C-alpha cells in the first residue's frame, strides 16, 4: 500500500475488503486528502506572502488572485486529461463507472477541487473572516466532492464542476475590471 502515490491501482484491481469504488483503500484515501489539504494550505500561505493583501469584496485580494491559475489552467487541463484518457466518447465518459475509467485523472481532479476548497481554510488560519455561511458552503462542497470517491460515475461531476469553474473565473475577471473593460471582456468571451 502506497499512501503517497495518487495513481495507485486501477479500481477493478483492488482486491482488499475496504476498497472504495475509486480503487483506493480507506487509508490511501485519507492519506491523499491529508496530503492535498496540506499542499493547498502551503499554496495559500505562499500566495499571502507574494500577492497583495488588501481587502477585496470581503476577503484578501491574494485569495481572489490565487484562484485564477487553478480555475483557468489546472481545472481545464485535468478535465481534458480525464476525457482524453477514456477509451470512448465524451458522452460515454460522463456516465462511465470507476472501473471503466483510467481513474488517475479523475482522482486528481477530485483531489484538486477538494484542495481548492480546502485552501480557503488557510484564510481562517491567516486571520481572515469566515462566517457561518462560508463554513456551511465549504462543508457542503466537501461532502459532494468526496462522495464521488465512494460512488460511481465521477465524470458528470467533473463536467459540471468544470462548467461552473469557467463561470466563476469569468465573474472574477469582471470583478477586477472597470465598467468599460467589463463590457468589452464580456463581448469577447461570448464570441
Backbone as numpy.savetxt, mean C-alpha at the origin, in Angstrom:
# Nx Ny Nz CAx CAy CAz Cx Cy Cz
11.77 -22.32 7.41 10.92 -21.14 7.41 11.81 -19.90 7.41
11.61 -19.07 6.40 12.37 -17.83 6.28 11.43 -16.66 6.57
11.64 -15.98 7.68 10.73 -14.91 8.08 10.99 -13.60 7.36
12.10 -13.48 6.67 12.45 -12.23 6.02 12.09 -12.22 4.54
12.20 -13.33 3.85 11.99 -13.38 2.41 10.51 -13.21 2.07
10.19 -12.19 1.28 8.80 -11.90 0.96 8.21 -12.90 -0.03
9.05 -13.47 -0.89 8.49 -14.37 -1.90 8.17 -15.75 -1.33
8.99 -16.27 -0.45 8.67 -17.54 0.20 8.22 -18.62 -0.77
7.30 -19.42 -0.35 6.80 -20.52 -1.18 5.54 -20.09 -1.93
5.22 -20.85 -2.95 3.98 -20.62 -3.70 2.82 -21.13 -2.85
1.65 -20.51 -2.89 0.54 -20.93 -2.03 0.21 -22.42 -2.07
0.21 -23.05 -3.23 -0.15 -24.48 -3.26 0.95 -25.37 -2.71
2.16 -24.83 -2.51 3.27 -25.62 -1.97 3.35 -25.57 -0.45
2.50 -24.79 0.17 2.50 -24.68 1.63 1.78 -25.89 2.20
2.52 -26.74 2.87 1.95 -27.99 3.39 1.73 -27.96 4.90
2.13 -26.88 5.55 1.96 -26.80 6.99 0.49 -26.56 7.33
0.11 -26.88 8.56 -1.29 -26.76 8.98 -1.76 -25.32 9.09
-0.85 -24.41 9.40 -1.26 -23.03 9.64 -1.00 -22.12 8.43
-1.10 -22.65 7.23 -0.88 -21.85 6.03 -2.06 -20.91 5.77
-1.72 -19.69 5.41 -2.73 -18.75 4.95 -2.96 -19.01 3.46
-4.01 -18.46 2.91 -4.25 -18.64 1.48 -3.13 -18.05 0.64
-2.45 -17.06 1.17 -1.36 -16.42 0.43 -0.09 -17.26 0.43
-0.08 -18.41 1.12 1.06 -19.31 1.09 2.03 -19.16 2.24
1.82 -18.20 3.09 2.68 -18.03 4.25 2.08 -18.73 5.46
2.95 -19.04 6.41 2.46 -19.47 7.71 2.18 -18.21 8.52
1.47 -18.34 9.61 1.15 -17.18 10.43 2.41 -16.48 10.96
3.45 -17.20 11.45 4.67 -16.51 11.88 5.35 -15.74 10.74
5.35 -16.29 9.54 5.94 -15.58 8.40 5.14 -14.31 8.10
3.84 -14.41 8.16 2.96 -13.27 7.91 3.20 -12.16 8.94
3.25 -12.53 10.21 3.47 -11.54 11.28 4.85 -10.91 11.14
5.87 -11.71 10.82 7.22 -11.17 10.63 7.26 -10.17 9.49
6.58 -10.48 8.38 6.54 -9.55 7.25 5.84 -8.25 7.62
4.72 -8.34 8.33 4.01 -7.14 8.75 4.89 -6.27 9.64
5.60 -6.89 10.57 6.49 -6.14 11.46 7.64 -5.49 10.69
8.23 -6.23 9.76 9.34 -5.71 8.96 8.90 -4.52 8.10
7.77 -4.64 7.43 7.29 -3.56 6.57 6.82 -2.37 7.40
6.26 -2.60 8.59 5.86 -1.51 9.47 7.08 -0.73 9.93
8.13 -1.43 10.30 9.37 -0.77 10.72 9.96 0.04 9.57
9.99 -0.52 8.38 10.51 0.20 7.22 9.70 1.47 6.95
8.38 1.40 7.12 7.56 2.59 6.87 7.79 3.66 7.92
8.02 3.26 9.17 8.32 4.24 10.21 9.67 4.91 9.96
10.65 4.14 9.51 11.96 4.70 9.17 11.81 5.69 8.01
11.03 5.32 6.99 10.77 6.21 5.85 10.14 7.52 6.32
9.14 7.44 7.19 8.49 8.64 7.71 9.47 9.50 8.49
10.30 8.87 9.31 11.29 9.62 10.08 12.28 10.34 9.16
12.77 9.65 8.14 13.70 10.27 7.18 13.02 11.44 6.47
11.78 11.25 6.04 11.05 12.34 5.37 10.85 13.53 6.31
10.63 13.27 7.59 10.43 14.36 8.54 11.69 15.18 8.74
12.84 14.58 8.47 14.11 15.30 8.61 14.54 16.00 7.33
14.13 15.48 6.18 14.59 16.02 4.90 13.60 16.96 4.21
12.32 16.82 4.49 11.29 17.59 3.79 10.72 18.67 4.70
10.01 19.66 4.13 9.43 20.75 4.94 8.46 20.22 6.00
8.49 20.84 7.17 7.68 20.36 8.29 6.49 21.26 8.61
6.31 22.36 7.89 5.21 23.28 8.22 3.86 22.56 8.09
2.88 23.08 8.81 1.55 22.48 8.80 0.88 22.73 7.45
0.26 21.69 6.92 -0.43 21.81 5.64 -1.71 20.98 5.72
-2.85 21.65 5.73 -4.15 20.98 5.83 -4.23 20.01 7.00
-3.68 20.40 8.13 -3.82 19.60 9.34 -2.75 18.57 9.61
-1.79 18.42 8.70 -0.68 17.51 8.99 0.60 18.09 8.39
1.75 17.61 8.80 3.01 18.16 8.30 3.14 17.98 6.78
3.72 18.97 6.13 3.87 18.94 4.68 4.69 17.73 4.23
5.68 17.32 5.03 6.49 16.16 4.64 5.63 14.90 4.49
4.56 14.80 5.26 3.69 13.64 5.14 3.01 13.62 3.77
2.53 14.77 3.33 1.90 14.86 2.01 2.91 14.55 0.91
4.08 15.15 1.01 5.09 14.96 -0.03 5.62 13.53 -0.06
5.72 12.90 1.10 6.23 11.52 1.14 5.26 10.53 0.51
4.00 10.91 0.39 3.00 10.02 -0.23 3.16 9.94 -1.75
3.60 11.01 -2.36 3.62 11.06 -3.83 4.46 9.98 -4.49
5.70 9.72 -4.06 6.46 8.65 -4.73 5.79 7.28 -4.59
5.15 7.06 -3.47 4.49 5.77 -3.26 3.27 5.67 -4.17
2.45 6.75 -4.21 1.23 6.71 -5.01 1.49 6.76 -6.50
2.50 7.51 -6.91 2.72 7.71 -8.35 3.73 6.75 -8.96
4.58 6.13 -8.15 5.60 5.22 -8.69 5.44 3.80 -8.15
5.50 3.65 -6.84 5.52 2.30 -6.25 4.22 1.53 -6.49
3.07 2.13 -6.17 1.80 1.41 -6.36 1.58 1.01 -7.82
1.73 1.95 -8.78 1.50 1.53 -10.18 2.49 0.47 -10.66
3.75 0.59 -10.24 4.77 -0.37 -10.69 4.47 -1.78 -10.17
4.14 -1.88 -8.90 3.87 -3.20 -8.32 2.54 -3.75 -8.86
1.54 -2.89 -9.04 0.26 -3.36 -9.61 0.47 -3.88 -11.04
1.29 -3.18 -11.82 1.59 -3.65 -13.19 2.33 -4.98 -13.14
3.25 -5.13 -12.18 3.98 -6.38 -12.01 3.01 -7.52 -11.67
2.02 -7.24 -10.82 1.03 -8.26 -10.46 0.33 -8.80 -11.70
-0.12 -7.90 -12.55 -0.85 -8.31 -13.75 0.09 -9.00 -14.74
1.29 -8.45 -14.91 2.25 -9.03 -15.86 2.71 -10.42 -15.45
2.77 -10.68 -14.15 3.24 -11.98 -13.67 2.19 -13.07 -13.80
0.96 -12.68 -14.05 -0.13 -13.66 -14.17 -0.19 -14.22 -15.59
-0.33 -15.51 -15.69 -0.41 -16.15 -17.00 -1.88 -16.25 -17.43
-2.39 -15.14 -17.91 -3.78 -15.06 -18.32 -4.17 -13.62 -18.54
-5.45 -13.37 -18.76 -5.91 -12.02 -19.04 -6.07 -11.21 -17.74
-6.19 -9.92 -17.91 -6.41 -9.03 -16.78 -7.71 -9.39 -16.06
-8.76 -9.66 -16.80 -10.05 -10.01 -16.21 -9.94 -11.30 -15.40
-9.20 -12.27 -15.90 -9.00 -13.52 -15.16 -8.19 -13.26 -13.89
-7.19 -12.39 -13.99 -6.36 -12.07 -12.83 -7.19 -11.46 -11.70
-8.16 -10.61 -12.05 -8.98 -9.95 -11.04 -9.63 -10.93 -10.07
-10.03 -12.08 -10.57 -10.73 -13.04 -9.70 -9.92 -14.31 -9.42
-8.66 -14.32 -9.81 -7.83 -15.51 -9.61 -7.54 -15.74 -8.13
-7.66 -16.98 -7.66 -7.30 -17.28 -6.28 -5.78 -17.29 -6.11
-5.33 -17.25 -4.86 -3.91 -17.20 -4.56 -3.12 -18.32 -5.23
-3.66 -19.51 -5.26 -2.89 -20.63 -5.81 -2.72 -20.57 -7.33
-3.38 -19.64 -7.98 -3.20 -19.46 -9.43 -2.32 -18.25 -9.75
-1.95 -17.49 -8.73 -1.16 -16.27 -8.91 0.32 -16.54 -8.73
1.14 -15.59 -9.20 2.57 -15.66 -8.93 2.81 -15.49 -7.43
1.93 -14.79 -6.76 1.88 -14.58 -5.30 2.87 -13.54 -4.80
4.11 -13.55 -5.26 5.08 -12.57 -4.75 4.65 -11.13 -5.03
4.29 -10.76 -6.26 3.90 -9.36 -6.48 2.65 -8.97 -5.69
1.71 -9.88 -5.57 0.50 -9.57 -4.81 0.82 -9.38 -3.33
1.68 -10.23 -2.79 2.10 -10.06 -1.39 2.78 -8.71 -1.20
3.66 -8.37 -2.13 4.38 -7.10 -2.02 3.41 -5.93 -2.09
2.43 -5.98 -2.99 1.46 -4.89 -3.08 0.69 -4.75 -1.76
0.20 -5.85 -1.23 -0.56 -5.79 0.02 0.31 -5.29 1.17
1.55 -5.72 1.23 2.45 -5.24 2.28 2.81 -3.77 2.06
2.94 -3.36 0.82 3.24 -1.96 0.52 2.11 -1.05 0.97
0.89 -1.44 0.69 -0.24 -0.60 1.10 -0.42 -0.65 2.63
-0.15 -1.79 3.23 -0.17 -1.89 4.69 0.87 -0.93 5.29
2.07 -0.95 4.75 3.13 -0.06 5.24 2.79 1.40 4.97
2.18 1.66 3.83 1.78 3.03 3.47 0.80 3.57 4.51
-0.14 2.74 4.94 -1.07 3.16 5.98 -0.36 3.25 7.34
0.60 2.36 7.56 1.31 2.33 8.84 2.21 3.55 9.02
2.70 4.11 7.91 3.62 5.24 8.02 2.99 6.42 8.74
1.67 6.53 8.67 1.01 7.63 9.36 1.13 7.52 10.88
1.38 6.32 11.39 1.64 6.20 12.83 2.94 6.89 13.20
3.84 7.01 12.23 5.07 7.76 12.45 4.78 9.21 12.80
3.70 9.74 12.24 3.30 11.11 12.58 2.96 11.21 14.05
2.24 10.22 14.52 1.86 10.18 15.93 3.12 10.12 16.81
4.07 9.30 16.40 5.32 9.18 17.16 6.15 10.46 17.09
5.95 11.25 16.03 6.67 12.51 15.86 5.85 13.70 16.36
4.86 13.44 17.22 4.02 14.46 17.87 3.10 15.22 16.93
2.68 14.62 15.85 1.66 15.23 15.01 0.29 14.76 15.50
-0.75 15.40 15.00 -2.11 15.07 15.45 -2.63 13.79 14.80
-3.35 13.00 15.58 -4.11 11.86 15.06 -5.38 11.76 15.89
-6.50 12.26 15.35 -7.75 12.22 16.11 -8.42 10.85 15.98
-9.56 10.71 16.64 -10.25 9.41 16.68 -10.68 8.94 15.28
-11.13 9.84 14.42 -11.53 9.45 13.07 -10.33 8.95 12.27
-9.19 9.58 12.48 -7.97 9.16 11.80 -7.60 7.73 12.20
-7.67 7.46 13.50 -7.39 6.11 13.99 -8.39 5.11 13.43
-9.68 5.47 13.46 -10.72 4.57 12.96 -10.51 4.26 11.48
-10.17 5.28 10.71 -9.90 5.09 9.28 -8.75 4.11 9.07
-7.66 4.31 9.79 -6.49 3.46 9.61 -6.75 2.02 10.08
-7.43 1.86 11.19 -7.74 0.51 11.67 -8.64 -0.22 10.68
-9.64 0.47 10.15 -10.51 -0.14 9.15 -9.74 -0.54 7.90
-8.85 0.32 7.45 -8.03 0.01 6.26 -7.14 -1.20 6.51
-6.51 -1.28 7.69 -5.64 -2.43 7.98 -6.43 -3.73 7.98
-7.62 -3.72 8.55 -8.44 -4.93 8.56 -8.73 -5.37 7.12
-9.12 -4.42 6.28 -9.43 -4.75 4.89 -8.20 -5.26 4.15
-7.08 -4.58 4.31 -5.84 -4.97 3.61 -5.39 -6.36 4.06
-5.29 -6.55 5.36 -4.72 -7.79 5.88 -5.63 -9.00 5.66
-6.93 -8.78 5.55 -7.81 -9.93 5.33 -7.57 -10.58 3.98
-6.99 -9.85 3.02 -6.73 -10.45 1.71 -5.60 -11.48 1.75
-4.81 -11.51 2.81 -3.82 -12.58 2.98 -4.52 -13.89 3.39
-5.70 -13.76 3.98 -6.43 -14.91 4.50 -7.54 -15.39 3.57
-7.94 -14.55 2.63 -9.03 -14.89 1.72 -8.48 -15.05 0.31
-9.35 -15.27 -0.62 -8.93 -15.48 -2.00 -9.12 -14.22 -2.84
-8.58 -14.24 -4.05 -8.75 -13.20 -5.07 -8.29 -11.80 -4.63
-6.99 -11.61 -4.36 -6.50 -10.28 -4.00 -6.49 -9.30 -5.18
-6.60 -9.80 -6.40 -6.52 -8.94 -7.58 -7.55 -7.84 -7.61
-8.77 -8.14 -7.23 -9.82 -7.13 -7.26 -9.52 -6.00 -6.29
-8.95 -6.32 -5.13 -8.56 -5.28 -4.18 -7.41 -4.45 -4.73
-6.42 -5.10 -5.31 -5.26 -4.38 -5.85 -5.71 -3.42 -6.94
-6.58 -3.85 -7.83 -7.08 -2.98 -8.89 -7.87 -1.81 -8.30
-8.75 -2.09 -7.35 -9.54 -1.02 -6.73 -8.67 -0.04 -5.98
-7.68 -0.53 -5.28 -6.78 0.34 -4.54 -5.94 1.19 -5.48
-5.53 0.62 -6.59 -4.73 1.35 -7.55 -5.54 2.52 -8.13
-6.80 2.28 -8.47 -7.66 3.35 -8.98 -7.83 4.45 -7.93
-8.01 4.05 -6.68 -8.14 5.03 -5.60 -6.84 5.82 -5.44
-5.71 5.16 -5.58 -4.41 5.84 -5.45 -4.21 6.90 -6.51
-4.67 6.65 -7.72 -4.57 7.65 -8.79 -5.40 8.87 -8.43
-6.63 8.65 -7.96 -7.48 9.79 -7.59 -6.88 10.55 -6.41
-6.35 9.83 -5.42 -5.76 10.49 -4.25 -4.54 11.31 -4.65
-3.70 10.77 -5.51 -2.52 11.52 -5.97 -2.95 12.74 -6.76
-4.00 12.62 -7.56 -4.48 13.75 -8.34 -5.01 14.83 -7.41
-5.78 14.45 -6.39 -6.27 15.44 -5.42 -5.11 16.10 -4.70
-4.12 15.32 -4.34 -2.97 15.86 -3.63 -2.24 16.87 -4.52
-2.11 16.56 -5.79 -1.46 17.46 -6.75 -2.25 18.76 -6.85
-3.58 18.69 -6.90 -4.40 19.88 -7.01 -4.27 20.74 -5.76
-4.16 20.12 -4.62 -4.06 20.86 -3.37 -2.79 21.70 -3.32
-1.71 21.24 -3.93 -0.45 21.97 -3.88 -0.41 23.17 -4.81
-1.25 23.20 -5.84 -1.15 24.19 -6.90 -2.06 25.38 -6.67
-1.77 26.45 -7.40 -2.65 27.62 -7.37 -3.90 27.30 -8.18
-4.89 28.15 -8.08 -6.16 27.91 -8.76 -5.99 27.78 -10.28
-5.20 28.64 -10.90 -4.98 28.58 -12.35 -4.28 27.29 -12.74
-3.29 26.91 -11.97 -2.55 25.69 -12.26 -3.44 24.46 -12.10
-4.35 24.51 -11.13 -5.25 23.38 -10.92 -6.11 23.16 -12.15
-6.66 24.23 -12.71 -7.48 24.09 -13.91 -6.67 23.48 -15.04
-5.47 23.98 -15.23 -4.63 23.48 -16.32 -4.26 22.02 -16.10
-3.85 21.67 -14.88 -3.48 20.30 -14.56 -4.67 19.37 -14.74
-5.84 19.81 -14.26 -7.04 19.01 -14.40 -7.35 18.75 -15.87
-7.21 19.75 -16.70 -7.46 19.60 -18.13 -6.48 18.59 -18.73
-5.21 18.69 -18.33 -4.19 17.79 -18.88 -4.43 16.34 -18.44
-4.85 16.14 -17.21 -5.07 14.78 -16.71 -6.28 14.12 -17.36
-7.26 14.91 -17.76 -8.46 14.34 -18.38 -8.25 13.97 -19.83
-7.24 14.51 -20.48 -7.02 14.24 -21.91 -6.49 12.90 -22.12
